[in-house]
PDB file of C-alpha atoms and ligand atoms in Angstrom:
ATOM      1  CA  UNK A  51      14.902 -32.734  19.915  1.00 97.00           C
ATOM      2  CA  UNK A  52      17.137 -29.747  18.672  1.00 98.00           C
ATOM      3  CA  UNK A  53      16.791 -27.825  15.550  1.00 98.00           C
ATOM      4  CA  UNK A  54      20.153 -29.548  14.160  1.00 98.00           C
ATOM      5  CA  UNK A  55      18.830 -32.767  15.169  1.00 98.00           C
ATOM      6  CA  UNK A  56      15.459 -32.502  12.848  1.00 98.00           C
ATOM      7  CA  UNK A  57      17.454 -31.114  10.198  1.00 98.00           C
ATOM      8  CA  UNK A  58      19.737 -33.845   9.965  1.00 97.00           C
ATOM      9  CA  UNK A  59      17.447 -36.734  10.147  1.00 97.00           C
ATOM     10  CA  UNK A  60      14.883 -34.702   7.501  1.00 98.00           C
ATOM     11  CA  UNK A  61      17.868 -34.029   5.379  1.00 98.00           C
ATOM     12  CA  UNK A  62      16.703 -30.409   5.427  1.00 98.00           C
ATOM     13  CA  UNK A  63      19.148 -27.190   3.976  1.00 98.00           C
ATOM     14  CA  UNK A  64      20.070 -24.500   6.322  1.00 98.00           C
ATOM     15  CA  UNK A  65      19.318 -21.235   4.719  1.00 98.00           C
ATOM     16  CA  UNK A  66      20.214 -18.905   7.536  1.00 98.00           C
ATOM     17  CA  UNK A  67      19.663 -18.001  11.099  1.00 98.00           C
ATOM     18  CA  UNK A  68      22.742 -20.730  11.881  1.00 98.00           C
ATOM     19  CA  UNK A  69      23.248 -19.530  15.722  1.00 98.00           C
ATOM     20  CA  UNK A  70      19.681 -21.038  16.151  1.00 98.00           C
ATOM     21  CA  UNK A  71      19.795 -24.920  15.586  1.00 98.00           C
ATOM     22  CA  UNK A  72      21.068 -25.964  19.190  1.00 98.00           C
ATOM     23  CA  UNK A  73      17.314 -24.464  20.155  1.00 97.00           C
ATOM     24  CA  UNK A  74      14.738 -27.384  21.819  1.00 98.00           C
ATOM     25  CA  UNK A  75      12.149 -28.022  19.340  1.00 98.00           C
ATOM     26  CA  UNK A  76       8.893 -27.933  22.051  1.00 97.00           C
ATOM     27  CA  UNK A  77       6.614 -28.750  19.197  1.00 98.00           C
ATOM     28  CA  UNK A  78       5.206 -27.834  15.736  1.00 98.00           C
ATOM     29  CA  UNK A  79       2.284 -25.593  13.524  1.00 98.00           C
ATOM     30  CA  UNK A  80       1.735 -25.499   9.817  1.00 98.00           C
ATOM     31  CA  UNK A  81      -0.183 -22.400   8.655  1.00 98.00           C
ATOM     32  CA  UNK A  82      -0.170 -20.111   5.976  1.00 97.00           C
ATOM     33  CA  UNK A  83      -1.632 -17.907   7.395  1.00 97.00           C
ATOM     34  CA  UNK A  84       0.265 -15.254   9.547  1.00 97.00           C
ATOM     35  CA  UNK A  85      -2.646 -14.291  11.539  1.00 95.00           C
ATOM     36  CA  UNK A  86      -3.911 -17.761  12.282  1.00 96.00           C
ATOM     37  CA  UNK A  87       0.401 -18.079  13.283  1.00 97.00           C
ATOM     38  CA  UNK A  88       0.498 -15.185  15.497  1.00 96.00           C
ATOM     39  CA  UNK A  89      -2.740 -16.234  17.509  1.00 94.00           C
ATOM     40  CA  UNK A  90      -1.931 -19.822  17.767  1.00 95.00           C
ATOM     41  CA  UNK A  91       1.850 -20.802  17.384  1.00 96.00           C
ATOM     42  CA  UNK A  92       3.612 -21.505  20.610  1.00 95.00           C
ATOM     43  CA  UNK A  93       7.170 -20.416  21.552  1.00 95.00           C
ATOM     44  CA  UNK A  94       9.590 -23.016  20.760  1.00 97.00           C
ATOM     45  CA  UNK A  95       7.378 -24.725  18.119  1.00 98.00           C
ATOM     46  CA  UNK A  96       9.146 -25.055  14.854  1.00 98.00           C
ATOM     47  CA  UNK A  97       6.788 -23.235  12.037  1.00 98.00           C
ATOM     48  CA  UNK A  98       5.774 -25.346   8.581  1.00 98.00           C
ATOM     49  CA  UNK A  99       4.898 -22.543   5.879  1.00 98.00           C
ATOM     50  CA  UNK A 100       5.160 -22.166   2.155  1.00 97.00           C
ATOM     51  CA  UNK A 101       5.109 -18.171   2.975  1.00 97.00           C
ATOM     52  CA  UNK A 102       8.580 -16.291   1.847  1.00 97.00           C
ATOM     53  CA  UNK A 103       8.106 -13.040   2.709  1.00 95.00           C
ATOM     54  CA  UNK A 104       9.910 -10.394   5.124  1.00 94.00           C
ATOM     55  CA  UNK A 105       6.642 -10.997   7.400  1.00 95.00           C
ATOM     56  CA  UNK A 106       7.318 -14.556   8.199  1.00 97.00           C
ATOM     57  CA  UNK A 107      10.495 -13.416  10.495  1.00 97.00           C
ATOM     58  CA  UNK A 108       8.011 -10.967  11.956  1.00 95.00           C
ATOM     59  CA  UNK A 109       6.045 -13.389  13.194  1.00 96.00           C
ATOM     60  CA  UNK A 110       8.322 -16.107  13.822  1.00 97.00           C
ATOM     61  CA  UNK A 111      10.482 -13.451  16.272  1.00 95.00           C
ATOM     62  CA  UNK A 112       7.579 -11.605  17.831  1.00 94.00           C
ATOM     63  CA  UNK A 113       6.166 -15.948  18.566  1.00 94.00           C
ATOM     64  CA  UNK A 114       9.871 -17.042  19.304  1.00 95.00           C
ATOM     65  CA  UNK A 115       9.300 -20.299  17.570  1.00 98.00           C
ATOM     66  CA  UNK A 116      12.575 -22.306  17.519  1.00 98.00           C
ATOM     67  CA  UNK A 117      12.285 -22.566  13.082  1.00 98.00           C
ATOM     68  CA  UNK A 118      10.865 -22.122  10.374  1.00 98.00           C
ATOM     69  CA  UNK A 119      10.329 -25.035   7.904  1.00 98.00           C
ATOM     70  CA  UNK A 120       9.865 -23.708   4.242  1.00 98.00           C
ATOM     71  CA  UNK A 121       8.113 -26.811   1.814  1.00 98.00           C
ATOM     72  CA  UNK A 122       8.237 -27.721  -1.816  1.00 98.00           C
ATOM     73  CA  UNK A 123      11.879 -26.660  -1.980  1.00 98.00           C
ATOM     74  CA  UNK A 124      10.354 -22.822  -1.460  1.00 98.00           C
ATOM     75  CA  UNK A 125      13.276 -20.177  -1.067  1.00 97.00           C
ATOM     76  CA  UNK A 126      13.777 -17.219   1.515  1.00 96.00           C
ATOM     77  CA  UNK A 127      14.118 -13.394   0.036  1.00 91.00           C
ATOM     78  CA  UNK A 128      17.254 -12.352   0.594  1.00 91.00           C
ATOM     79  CA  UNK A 129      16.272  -9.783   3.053  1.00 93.00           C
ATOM     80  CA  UNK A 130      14.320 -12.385   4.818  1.00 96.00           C
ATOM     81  CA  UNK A 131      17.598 -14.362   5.299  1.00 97.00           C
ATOM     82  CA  UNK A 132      19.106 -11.345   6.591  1.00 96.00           C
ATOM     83  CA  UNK A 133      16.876 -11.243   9.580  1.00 96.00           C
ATOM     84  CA  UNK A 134      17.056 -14.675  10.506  1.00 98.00           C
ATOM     85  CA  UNK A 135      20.394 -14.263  11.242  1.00 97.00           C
ATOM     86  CA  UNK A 136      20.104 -11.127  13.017  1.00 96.00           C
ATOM     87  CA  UNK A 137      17.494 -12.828  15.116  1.00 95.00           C
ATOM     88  CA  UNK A 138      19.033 -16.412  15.061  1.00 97.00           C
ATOM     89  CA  UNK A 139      15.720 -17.770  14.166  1.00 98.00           C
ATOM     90  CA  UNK A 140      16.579 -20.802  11.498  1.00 98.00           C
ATOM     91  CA  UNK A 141      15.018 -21.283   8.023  1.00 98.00           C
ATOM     92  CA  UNK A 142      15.173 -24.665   6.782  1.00 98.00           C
ATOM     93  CA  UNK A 143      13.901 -25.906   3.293  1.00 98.00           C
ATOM     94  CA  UNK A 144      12.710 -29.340   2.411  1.00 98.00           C
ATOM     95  CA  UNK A 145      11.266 -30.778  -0.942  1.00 98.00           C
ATOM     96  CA  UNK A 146       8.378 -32.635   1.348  1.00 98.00           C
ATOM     97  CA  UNK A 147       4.892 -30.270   1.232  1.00 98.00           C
ATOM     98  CA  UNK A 148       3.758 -29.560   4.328  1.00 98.00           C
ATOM     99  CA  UNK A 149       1.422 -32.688   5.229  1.00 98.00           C
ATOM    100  CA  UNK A 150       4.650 -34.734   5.015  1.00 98.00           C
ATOM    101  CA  UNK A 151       6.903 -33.060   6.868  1.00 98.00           C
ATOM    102  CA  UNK A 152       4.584 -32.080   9.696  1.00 98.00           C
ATOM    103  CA  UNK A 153       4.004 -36.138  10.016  1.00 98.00           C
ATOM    104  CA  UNK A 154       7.355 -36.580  10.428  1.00 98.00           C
ATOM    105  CA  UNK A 155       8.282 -33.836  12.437  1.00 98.00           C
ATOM    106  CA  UNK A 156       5.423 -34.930  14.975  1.00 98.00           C
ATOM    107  CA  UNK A 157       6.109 -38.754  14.876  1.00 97.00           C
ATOM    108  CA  UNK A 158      10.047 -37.416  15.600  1.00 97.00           C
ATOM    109  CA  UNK A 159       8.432 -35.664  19.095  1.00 95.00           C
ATOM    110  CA  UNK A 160       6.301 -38.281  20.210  1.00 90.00           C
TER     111      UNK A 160
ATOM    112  CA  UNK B  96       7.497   6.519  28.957  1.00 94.00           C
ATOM    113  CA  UNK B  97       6.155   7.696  26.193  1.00 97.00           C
ATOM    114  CA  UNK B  98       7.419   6.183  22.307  1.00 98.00           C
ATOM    115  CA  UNK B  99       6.234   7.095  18.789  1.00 98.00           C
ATOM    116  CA  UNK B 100       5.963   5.078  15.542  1.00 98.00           C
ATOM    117  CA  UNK B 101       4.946   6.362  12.149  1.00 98.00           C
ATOM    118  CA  UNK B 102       3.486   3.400  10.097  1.00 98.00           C
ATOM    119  CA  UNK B 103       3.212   3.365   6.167  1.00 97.00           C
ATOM    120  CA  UNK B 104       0.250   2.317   4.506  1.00 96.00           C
ATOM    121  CA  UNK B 105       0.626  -0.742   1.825  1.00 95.00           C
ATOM    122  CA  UNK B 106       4.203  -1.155   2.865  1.00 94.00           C
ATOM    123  CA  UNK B 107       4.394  -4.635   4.057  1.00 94.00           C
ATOM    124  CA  UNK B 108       7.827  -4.811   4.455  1.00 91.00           C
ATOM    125  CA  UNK B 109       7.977  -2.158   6.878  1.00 92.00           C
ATOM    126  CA  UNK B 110       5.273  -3.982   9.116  1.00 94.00           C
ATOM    127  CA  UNK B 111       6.009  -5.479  12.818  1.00 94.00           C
ATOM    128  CA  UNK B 112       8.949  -2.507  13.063  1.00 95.00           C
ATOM    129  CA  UNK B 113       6.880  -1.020  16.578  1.00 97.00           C
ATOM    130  CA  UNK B 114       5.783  -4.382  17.373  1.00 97.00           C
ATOM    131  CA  UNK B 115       9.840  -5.309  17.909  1.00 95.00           C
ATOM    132  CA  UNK B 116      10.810  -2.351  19.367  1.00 97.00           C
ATOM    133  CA  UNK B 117       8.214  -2.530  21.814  1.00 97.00           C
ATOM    134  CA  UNK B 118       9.149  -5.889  23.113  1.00 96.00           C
ATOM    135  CA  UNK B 119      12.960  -4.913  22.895  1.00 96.00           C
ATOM    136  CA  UNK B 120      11.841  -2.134  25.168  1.00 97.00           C
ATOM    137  CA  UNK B 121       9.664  -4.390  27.394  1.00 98.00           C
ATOM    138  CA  UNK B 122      12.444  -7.247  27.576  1.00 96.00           C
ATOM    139  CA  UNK B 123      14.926  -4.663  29.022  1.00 97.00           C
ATOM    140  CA  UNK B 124      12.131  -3.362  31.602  1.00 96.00           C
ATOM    141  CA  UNK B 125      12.097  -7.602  32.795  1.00 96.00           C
ATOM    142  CA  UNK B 126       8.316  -7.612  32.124  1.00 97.00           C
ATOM    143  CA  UNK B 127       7.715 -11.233  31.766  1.00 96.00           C
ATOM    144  CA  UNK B 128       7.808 -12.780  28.609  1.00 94.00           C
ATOM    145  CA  UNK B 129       4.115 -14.236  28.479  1.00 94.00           C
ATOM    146  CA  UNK B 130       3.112 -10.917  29.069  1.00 97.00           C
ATOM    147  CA  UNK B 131       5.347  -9.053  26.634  1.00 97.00           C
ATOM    148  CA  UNK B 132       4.371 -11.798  23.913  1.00 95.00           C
ATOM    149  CA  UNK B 133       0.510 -10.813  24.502  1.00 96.00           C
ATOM    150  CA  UNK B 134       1.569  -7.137  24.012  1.00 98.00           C
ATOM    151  CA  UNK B 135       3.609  -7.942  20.656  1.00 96.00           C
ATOM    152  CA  UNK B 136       0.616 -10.406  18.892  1.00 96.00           C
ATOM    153  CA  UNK B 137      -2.077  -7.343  19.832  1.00 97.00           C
ATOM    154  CA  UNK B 138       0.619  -4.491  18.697  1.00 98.00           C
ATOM    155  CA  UNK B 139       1.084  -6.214  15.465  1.00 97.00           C
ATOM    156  CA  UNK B 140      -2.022  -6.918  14.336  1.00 97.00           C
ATOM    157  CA  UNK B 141      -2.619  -3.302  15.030  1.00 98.00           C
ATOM    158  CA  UNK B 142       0.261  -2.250  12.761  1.00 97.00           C
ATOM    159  CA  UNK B 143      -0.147  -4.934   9.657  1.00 97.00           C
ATOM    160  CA  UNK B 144      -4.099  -3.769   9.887  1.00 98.00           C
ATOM    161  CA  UNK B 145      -2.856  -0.033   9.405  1.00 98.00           C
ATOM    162  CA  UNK B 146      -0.398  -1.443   6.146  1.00 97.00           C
ATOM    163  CA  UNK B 147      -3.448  -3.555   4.745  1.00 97.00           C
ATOM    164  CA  UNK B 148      -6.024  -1.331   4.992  1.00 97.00           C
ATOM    165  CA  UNK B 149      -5.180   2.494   5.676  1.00 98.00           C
ATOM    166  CA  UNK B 150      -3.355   5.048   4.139  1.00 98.00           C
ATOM    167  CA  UNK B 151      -0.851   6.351   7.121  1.00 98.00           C
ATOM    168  CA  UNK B 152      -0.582   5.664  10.904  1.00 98.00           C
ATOM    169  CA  UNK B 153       0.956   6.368  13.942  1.00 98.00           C
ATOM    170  CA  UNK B 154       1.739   4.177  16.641  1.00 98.00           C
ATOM    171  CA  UNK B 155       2.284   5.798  20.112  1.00 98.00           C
ATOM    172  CA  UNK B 156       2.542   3.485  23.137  1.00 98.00           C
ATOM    173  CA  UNK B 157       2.902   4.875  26.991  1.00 98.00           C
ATOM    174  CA  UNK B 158       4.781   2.512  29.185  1.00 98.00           C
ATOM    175  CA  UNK B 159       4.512   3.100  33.175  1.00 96.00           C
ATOM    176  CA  UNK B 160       5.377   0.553  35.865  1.00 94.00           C
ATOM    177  CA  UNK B 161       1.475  -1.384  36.074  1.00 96.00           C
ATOM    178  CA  UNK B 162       0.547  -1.084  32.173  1.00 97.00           C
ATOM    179  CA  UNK B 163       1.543  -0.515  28.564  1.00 98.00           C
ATOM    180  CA  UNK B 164      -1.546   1.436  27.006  1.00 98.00           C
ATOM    181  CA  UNK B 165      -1.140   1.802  23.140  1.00 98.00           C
ATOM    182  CA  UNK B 166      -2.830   3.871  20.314  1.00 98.00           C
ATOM    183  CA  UNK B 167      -2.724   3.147  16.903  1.00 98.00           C
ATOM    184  CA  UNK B 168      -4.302   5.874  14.901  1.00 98.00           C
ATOM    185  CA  UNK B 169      -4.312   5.790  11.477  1.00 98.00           C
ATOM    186  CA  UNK B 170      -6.070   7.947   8.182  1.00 98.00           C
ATOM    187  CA  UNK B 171      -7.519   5.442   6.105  1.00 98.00           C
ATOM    188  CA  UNK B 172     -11.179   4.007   4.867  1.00 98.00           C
ATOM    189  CA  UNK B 173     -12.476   3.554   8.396  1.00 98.00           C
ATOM    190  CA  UNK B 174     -14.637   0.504   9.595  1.00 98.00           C
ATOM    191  CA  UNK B 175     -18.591   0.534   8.890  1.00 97.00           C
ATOM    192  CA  UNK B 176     -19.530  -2.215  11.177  1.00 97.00           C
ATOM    193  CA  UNK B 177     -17.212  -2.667  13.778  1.00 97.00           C
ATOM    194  CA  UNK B 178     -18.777  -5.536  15.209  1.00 96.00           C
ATOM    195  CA  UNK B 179     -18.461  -7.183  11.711  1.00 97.00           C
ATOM    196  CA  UNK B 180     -15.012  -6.373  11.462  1.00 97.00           C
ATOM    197  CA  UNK B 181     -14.358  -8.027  14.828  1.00 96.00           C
ATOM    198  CA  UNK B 182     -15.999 -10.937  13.883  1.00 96.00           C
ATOM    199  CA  UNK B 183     -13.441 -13.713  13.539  1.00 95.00           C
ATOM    200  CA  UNK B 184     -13.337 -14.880   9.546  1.00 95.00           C
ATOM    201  CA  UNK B 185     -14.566 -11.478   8.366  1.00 97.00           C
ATOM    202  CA  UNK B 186     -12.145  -9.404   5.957  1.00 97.00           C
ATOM    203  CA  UNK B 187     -12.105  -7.120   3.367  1.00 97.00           C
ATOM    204  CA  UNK B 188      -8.206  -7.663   2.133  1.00 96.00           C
ATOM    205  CA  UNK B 189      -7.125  -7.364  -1.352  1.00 94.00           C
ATOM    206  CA  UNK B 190      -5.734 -10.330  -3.446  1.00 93.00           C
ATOM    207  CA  UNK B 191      -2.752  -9.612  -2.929  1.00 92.00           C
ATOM    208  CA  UNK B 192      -2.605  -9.213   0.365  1.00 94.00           C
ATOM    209  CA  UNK B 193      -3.989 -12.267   0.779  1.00 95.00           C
ATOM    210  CA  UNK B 194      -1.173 -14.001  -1.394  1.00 93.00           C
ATOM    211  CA  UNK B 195       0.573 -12.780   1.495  1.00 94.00           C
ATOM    212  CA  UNK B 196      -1.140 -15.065   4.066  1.00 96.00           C
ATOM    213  CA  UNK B 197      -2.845 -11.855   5.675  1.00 96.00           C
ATOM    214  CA  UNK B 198      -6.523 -11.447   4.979  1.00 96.00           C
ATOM    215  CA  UNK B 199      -8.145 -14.476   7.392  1.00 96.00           C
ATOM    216  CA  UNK B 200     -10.012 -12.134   9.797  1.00 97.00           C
ATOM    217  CA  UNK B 201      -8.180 -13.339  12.574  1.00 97.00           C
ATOM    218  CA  UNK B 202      -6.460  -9.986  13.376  1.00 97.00           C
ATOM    219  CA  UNK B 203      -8.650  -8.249  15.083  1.00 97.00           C
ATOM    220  CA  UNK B 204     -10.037 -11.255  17.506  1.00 96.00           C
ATOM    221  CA  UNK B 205      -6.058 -12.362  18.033  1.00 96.00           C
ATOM    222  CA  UNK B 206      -5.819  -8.414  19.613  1.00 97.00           C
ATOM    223  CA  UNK B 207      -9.512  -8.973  21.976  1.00 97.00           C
ATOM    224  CA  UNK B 208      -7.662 -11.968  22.920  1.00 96.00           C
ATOM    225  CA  UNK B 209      -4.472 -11.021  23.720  1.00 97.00           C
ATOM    226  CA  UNK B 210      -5.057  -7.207  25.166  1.00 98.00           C
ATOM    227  CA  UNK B 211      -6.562  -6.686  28.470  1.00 98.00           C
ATOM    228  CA  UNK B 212      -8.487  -3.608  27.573  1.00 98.00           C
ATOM    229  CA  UNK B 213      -9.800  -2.553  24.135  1.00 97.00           C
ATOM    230  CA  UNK B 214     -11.527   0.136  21.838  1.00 98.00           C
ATOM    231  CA  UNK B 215     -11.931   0.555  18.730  1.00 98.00           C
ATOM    232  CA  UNK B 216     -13.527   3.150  16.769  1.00 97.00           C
ATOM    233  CA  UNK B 217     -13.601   4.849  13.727  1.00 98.00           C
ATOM    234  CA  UNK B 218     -15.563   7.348  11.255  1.00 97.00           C
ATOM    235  CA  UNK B 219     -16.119   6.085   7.482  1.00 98.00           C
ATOM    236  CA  UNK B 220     -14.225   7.582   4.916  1.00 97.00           C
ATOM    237  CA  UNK B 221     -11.286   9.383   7.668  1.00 98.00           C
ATOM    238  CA  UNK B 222      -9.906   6.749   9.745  1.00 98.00           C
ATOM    239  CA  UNK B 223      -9.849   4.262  12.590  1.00 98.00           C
ATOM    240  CA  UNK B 224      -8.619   4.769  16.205  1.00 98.00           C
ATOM    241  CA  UNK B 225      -7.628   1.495  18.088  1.00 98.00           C
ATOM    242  CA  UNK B 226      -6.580   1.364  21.996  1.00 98.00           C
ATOM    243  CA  UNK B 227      -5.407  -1.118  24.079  1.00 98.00           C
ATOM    244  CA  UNK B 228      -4.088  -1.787  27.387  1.00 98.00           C
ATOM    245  CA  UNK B 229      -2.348  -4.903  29.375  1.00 98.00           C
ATOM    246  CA  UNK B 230      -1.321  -5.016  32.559  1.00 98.00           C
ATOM    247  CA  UNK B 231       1.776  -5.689  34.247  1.00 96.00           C
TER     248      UNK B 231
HETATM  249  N1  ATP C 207      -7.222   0.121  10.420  1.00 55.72           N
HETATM  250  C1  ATP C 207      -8.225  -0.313   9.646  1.00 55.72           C
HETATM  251  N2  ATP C 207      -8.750   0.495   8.688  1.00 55.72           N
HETATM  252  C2  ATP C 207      -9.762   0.063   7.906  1.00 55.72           C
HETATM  253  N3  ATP C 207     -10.333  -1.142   8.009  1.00 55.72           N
HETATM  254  C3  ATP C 207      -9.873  -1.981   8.947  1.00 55.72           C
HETATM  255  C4  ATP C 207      -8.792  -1.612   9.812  1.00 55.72           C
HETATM  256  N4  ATP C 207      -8.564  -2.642  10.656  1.00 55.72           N
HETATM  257  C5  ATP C 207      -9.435  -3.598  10.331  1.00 55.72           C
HETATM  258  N5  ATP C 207     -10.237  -3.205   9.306  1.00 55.72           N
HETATM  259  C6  ATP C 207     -11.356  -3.970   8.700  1.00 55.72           C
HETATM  260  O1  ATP C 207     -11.701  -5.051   9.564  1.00 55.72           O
HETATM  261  C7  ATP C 207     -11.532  -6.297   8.860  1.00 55.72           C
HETATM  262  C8  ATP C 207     -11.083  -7.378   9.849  1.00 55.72           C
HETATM  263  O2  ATP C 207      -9.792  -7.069  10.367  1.00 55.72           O
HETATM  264  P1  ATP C 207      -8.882  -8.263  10.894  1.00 55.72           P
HETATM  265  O3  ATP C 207      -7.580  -7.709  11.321  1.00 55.72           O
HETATM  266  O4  ATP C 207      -9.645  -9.045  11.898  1.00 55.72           O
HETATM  267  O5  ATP C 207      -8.704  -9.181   9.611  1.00 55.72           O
HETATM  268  P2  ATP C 207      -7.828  -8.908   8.296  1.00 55.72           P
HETATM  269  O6  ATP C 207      -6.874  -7.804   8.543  1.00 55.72           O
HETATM  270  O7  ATP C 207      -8.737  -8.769   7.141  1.00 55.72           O
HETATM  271  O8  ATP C 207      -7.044 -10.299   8.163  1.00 55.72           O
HETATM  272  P3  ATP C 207      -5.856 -10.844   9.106  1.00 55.72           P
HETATM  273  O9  ATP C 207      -5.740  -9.890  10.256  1.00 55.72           O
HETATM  274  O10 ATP C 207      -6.277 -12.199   9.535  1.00 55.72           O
HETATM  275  O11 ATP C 207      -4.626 -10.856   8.257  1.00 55.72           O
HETATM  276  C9  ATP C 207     -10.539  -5.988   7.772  1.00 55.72           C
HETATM  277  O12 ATP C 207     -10.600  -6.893   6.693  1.00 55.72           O
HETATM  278  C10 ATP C 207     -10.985  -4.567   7.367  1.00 55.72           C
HETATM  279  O13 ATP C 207     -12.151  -4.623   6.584  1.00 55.72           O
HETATM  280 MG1   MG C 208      -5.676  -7.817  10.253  1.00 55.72          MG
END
């Protein structure tokens, strides 16, 4: 499954980093915690977070996931935006929390 | 090859700036990816633990054609118990830096994971010295 692919069947909104979503989607991780993110997300996993901040592209660049999945209708920082499209690393946003949207995101790759 | 990085204590937004110019650096050397990912995870811990808890840093890493050795010095509070600190869980971050997601203790066990060689030390109340190495 692509990154375009999950976002249309999740109805999700593109807020940058378009030049990303033909990436393979190799699997998923929800954590809020960066640390936790940087030791155990894969490459190609897309990343479930309710973190904002300039760090998140950080760690989502330096892991090469293939997205990251901002919940409860969370927004990006401008800056953060900025760098996902530098990078062409996509944030999407859903209204779903993170329990939801990692069930469907994994029942999606099964 | 020899590179330099100054980092800045309590500036968050600032953090991970060595960590990707290492692994641009690395990429265009065609060090394999696993290998340059391993360097990046260990690197950045090293730098976000100089924002979170220090005052100033430098980052100098020395790139030949069998290893990448790197030393992140910084002047800061120091560690007491090092073997504490390493512990997985253990931290001493602020509220707000937890707000940021940082604070789990994980830091420090993601670098002994992910480096090939390691030392840390330090002297309360002047700063903390941390080395690593990976091979090629
Ligand atoms: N450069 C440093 N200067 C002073 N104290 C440090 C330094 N690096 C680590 N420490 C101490 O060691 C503890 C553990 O560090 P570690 O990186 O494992 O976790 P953390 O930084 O608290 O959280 P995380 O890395 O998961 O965001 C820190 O909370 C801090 O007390
Ligand atoms: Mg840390």
């Amino acid at each position: 499954m692509k990154v375009c692919d999950m976002m249309q069947q999740l109805d999700m909104k593109l807020f940058s980093g378009a030049s990303g979503i033909e990436k393979e989607i190799t699997g998923g991780y929800s954590s809020d915690l960066l640390s936790d993110v940087m030791g155990n997300a894969e490459e190609g996993q897309v990343w479930i977070t309710l973190q904002t901040h300039k760090n998140i592209m950080a760690v989502a660049s330096l892991k090469e996931v293939s997205a990251i999945v901002l919940v409860k209708n969370l927004q990006p920082e401008d800056d953060v935006r900025e760098i996902s499209n530098e990078e062409g690393i996509p944030i999407l946003g859903t209204a779903m929390d993170a329990f939801t949207v990692a069930g469907k995101i994994y029942a999606m790759l099964k | 090859m020899l590179f330099k990085y100054e980092v800045e204590g309590g500036n968050f937004s600032k953090a991970g700036f060595a960590s990707g110019e290492i692994k641009k650096i690395l990429k265009q050397i065609n060090i394999d990816a696993k290998i340059i990912r391993r360097v990046v995870v260990a690197l950045y811990e090293g730098e976000v633990n100089v924002v979170a808890h220090a005052v100033r840093g430098t980052v100098v890493a020395d790139i030949d054609d069998k290893q990448i050795y790197i030393r992140i010095e910084d002047e800061g509070p120091g560690i007491k118990d090092i073997a504490l600190a390493m512990k997985e869980g253990y931290s001493t971050a602020s509220e707000k830096v937890r707000e940021m997601g940082f604070g789990a203790g994980m830091g420090l066990a993601n670098i002994k994971k992910n480096a090939d060689w390691l030392n840390l030390s330090s002297k309360v109340g002047e700063g903390t010295v941390l080395e690593m190495k990976t091979f090629f």
